C-alpha positions as semicolon CSV with decimal commas, in nm:
position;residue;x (nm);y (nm);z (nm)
1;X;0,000;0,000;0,000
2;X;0,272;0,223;0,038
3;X;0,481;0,175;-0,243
4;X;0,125;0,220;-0,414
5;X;0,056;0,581;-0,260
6;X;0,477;0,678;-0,292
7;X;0,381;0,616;-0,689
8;X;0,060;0,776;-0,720
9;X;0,225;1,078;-0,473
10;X;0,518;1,064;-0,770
11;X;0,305;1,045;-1,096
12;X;0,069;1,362;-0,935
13;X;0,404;1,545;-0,868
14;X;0,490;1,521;-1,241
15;X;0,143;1,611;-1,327
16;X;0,150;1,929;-1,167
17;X;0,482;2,021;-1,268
18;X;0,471;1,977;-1,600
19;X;0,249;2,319;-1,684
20;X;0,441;2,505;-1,506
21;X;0,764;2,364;-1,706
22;X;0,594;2,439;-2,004
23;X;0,553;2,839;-1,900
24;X;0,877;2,817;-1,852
25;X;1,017;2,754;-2,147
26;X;0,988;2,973;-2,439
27;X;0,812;2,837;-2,732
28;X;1,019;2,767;-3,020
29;X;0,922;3,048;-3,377
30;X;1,003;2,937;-3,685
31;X;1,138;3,217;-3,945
32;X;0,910;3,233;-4,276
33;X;1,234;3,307;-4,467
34;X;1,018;3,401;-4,797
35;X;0,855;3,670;-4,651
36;X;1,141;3,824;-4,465
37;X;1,444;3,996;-4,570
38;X;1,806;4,150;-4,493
39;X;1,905;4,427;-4,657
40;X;2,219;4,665;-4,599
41;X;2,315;5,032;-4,730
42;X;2,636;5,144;-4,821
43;X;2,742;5,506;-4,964
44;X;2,954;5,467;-5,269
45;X;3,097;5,809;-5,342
46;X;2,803;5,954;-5,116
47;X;2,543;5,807;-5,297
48;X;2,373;5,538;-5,138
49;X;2,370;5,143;-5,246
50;X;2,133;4,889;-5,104
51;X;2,210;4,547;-5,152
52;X;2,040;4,190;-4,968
53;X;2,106;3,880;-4,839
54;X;1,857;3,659;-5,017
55;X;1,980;3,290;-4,800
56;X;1,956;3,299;-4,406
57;X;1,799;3,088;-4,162
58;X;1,762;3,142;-3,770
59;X;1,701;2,980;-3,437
60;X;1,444;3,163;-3,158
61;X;1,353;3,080;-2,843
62;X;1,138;3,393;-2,741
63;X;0,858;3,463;-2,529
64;X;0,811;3,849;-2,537
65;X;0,673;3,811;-2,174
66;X;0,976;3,670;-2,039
67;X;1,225;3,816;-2,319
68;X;1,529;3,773;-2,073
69;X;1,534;3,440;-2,093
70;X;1,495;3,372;-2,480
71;X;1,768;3,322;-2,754
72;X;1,836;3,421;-3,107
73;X;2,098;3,290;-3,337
74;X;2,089;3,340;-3,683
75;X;2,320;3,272;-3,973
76;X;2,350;3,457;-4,323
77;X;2,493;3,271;-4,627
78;X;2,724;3,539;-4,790
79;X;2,761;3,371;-5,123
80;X;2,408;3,527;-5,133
81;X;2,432;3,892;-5,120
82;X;2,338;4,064;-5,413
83;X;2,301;4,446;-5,545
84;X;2,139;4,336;-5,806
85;X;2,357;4,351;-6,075
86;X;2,538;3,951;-6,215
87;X;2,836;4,129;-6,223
88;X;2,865;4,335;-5,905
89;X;2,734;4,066;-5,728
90;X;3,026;3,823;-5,851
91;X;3,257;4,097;-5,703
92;X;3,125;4,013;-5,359
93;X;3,203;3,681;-5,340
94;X;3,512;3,740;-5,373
95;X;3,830;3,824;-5,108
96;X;3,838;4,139;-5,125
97;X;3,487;4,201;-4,985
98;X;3,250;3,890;-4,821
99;X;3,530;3,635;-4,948
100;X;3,213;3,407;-4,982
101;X;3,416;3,034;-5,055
102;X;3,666;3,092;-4,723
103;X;3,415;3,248;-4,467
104;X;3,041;3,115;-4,626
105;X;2,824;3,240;-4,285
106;X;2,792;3,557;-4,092
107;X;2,670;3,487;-3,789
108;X;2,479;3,690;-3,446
109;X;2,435;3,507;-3,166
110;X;2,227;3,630;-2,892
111;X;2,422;3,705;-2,440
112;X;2,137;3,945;-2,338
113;X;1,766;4,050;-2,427
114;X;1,634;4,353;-2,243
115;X;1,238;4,423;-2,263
116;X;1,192;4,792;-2,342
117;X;0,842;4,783;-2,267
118;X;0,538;4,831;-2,605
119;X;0,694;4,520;-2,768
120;X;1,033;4,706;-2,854
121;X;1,344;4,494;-2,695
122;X;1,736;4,544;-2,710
123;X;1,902;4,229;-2,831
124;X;2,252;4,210;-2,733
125;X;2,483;3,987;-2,887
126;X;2,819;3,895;-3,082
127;X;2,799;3,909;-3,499
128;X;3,075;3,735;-3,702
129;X;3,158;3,830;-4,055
130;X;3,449;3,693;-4,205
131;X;3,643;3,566;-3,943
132;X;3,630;3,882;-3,696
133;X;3,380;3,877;-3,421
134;X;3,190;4,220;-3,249
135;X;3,002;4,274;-2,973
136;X;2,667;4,470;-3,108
137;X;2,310;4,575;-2,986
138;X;2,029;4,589;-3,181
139;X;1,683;4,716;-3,128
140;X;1,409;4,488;-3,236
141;X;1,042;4,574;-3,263
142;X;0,764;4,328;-3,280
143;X;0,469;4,353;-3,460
144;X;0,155;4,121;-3,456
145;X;-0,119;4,048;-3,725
146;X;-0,299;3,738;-3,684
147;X;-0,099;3,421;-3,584
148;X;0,215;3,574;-3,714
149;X;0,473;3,835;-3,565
150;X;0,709;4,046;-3,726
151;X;1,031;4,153;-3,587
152;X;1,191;4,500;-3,750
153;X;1,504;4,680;-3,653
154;X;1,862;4,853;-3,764
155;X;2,191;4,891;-3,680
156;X;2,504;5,009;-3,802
157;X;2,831;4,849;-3,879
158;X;3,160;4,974;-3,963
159;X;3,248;4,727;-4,294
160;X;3,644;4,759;-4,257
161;X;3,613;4,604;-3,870
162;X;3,527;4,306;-4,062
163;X;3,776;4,346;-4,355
164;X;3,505;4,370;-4,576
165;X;3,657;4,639;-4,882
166;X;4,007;4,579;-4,954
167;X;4,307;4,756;-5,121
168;X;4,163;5,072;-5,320
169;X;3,804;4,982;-5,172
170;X;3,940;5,026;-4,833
171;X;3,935;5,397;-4,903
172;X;3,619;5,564;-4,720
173;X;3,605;5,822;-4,975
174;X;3,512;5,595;-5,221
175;X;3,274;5,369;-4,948
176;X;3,157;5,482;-4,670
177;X;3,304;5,258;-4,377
178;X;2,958;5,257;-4,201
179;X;2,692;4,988;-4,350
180;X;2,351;5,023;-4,223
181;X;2,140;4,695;-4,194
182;X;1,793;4,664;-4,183
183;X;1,579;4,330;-4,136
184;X;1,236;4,214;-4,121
185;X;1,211;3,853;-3,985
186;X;0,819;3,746;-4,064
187;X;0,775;3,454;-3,748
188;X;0,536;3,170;-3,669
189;X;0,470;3,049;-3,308
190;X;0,546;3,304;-3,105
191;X;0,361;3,374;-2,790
192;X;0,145;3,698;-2,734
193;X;0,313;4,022;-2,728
């Protein structure tokens, strides 16, 4: 009779703990990469060039409740950036700007998310673009519509802390060192804002 009530006392224990396991972890988003997009600005000679990342994928672990707690890591295929132009775009493959065969990912990797408060967050974090590694923070709002959220932000980067512009293109005269970046990430499964 006892070992009968120690099992039952057991298999109600789990019972009840398992919501509250479930609050606690954040529920995993899925990125909807088709409707989403990276795109950066550069000045060439003061006037200004967008170009895109058209591969990326990421990994989220987010509940906007209990942002502190969640994770983002996401990854850019470089072989993919394009101005828009077969030509140009060849040019950034190659070493002297993304060097797309050596160094194929960029990468940003979540240490901190802060809750601003209206669905705006700061998500601090290390990026990695061809082989050199920064510290950044970048501000992320969230927008909802139906089942699906979507994140928006910007940030700046300086494109020769990366080595990305070499010999003659290392001159800021001719590009502008700073590279603005702007994303909207279209998610699935995230909880309630």
């Amino acid at each position: 009779m006892t070992t009968m009530l120690r099992c039952l006392w057991v298999a109600a224990a789990a019972l009840l703990a398992e919501p509250s396991l479930a609050q606690a972890t954040a529920p995993a988003v899925k990125l909807l990469p088709a409707q989403s997009e990276i795109v950066f600005t550069s000045r060439q000679m003061g006037v200004p060039v967008e170009g895109r990342f058209t591969k990326f994928d990421a990994q989220i672990s987010l509940d906007p409740k209990q942002a502190q707690s969640g994770n983002v890591a996401f990854s850019v295929d470089m072989g993919s950036a394009t101005l828009g132009l077969p030509e140009i775009d060849a040019e950034l493959g190659k070493p002297g700007w993304f060097d797309a065969a050596k160094f194929r990912q960029a990468t940003f990797q979540s240490s901190a998310i802060k809750s601003l408060g209206a669905a705006r967050f700061e998500v601090g974090g290390r990026i990695a673009i061809k082989g050199s590694a920064q510290d950044v923070v970048v501000p992320v709002s969230l927008t909802r519509s139906g089942g699906i959220t979507t994140a928006t932000g910007s940030f700046t980067l300086q494109r020769l802390a990366f080595r990305v512009g070499a010999a003659e293109w290392a001159d800021t005269s001719l590009v502008a060192n700073d590279v603005q970046v702007r994303f909207r990430f279209v998610l699935s499964g995230m909880g309630a804002l």
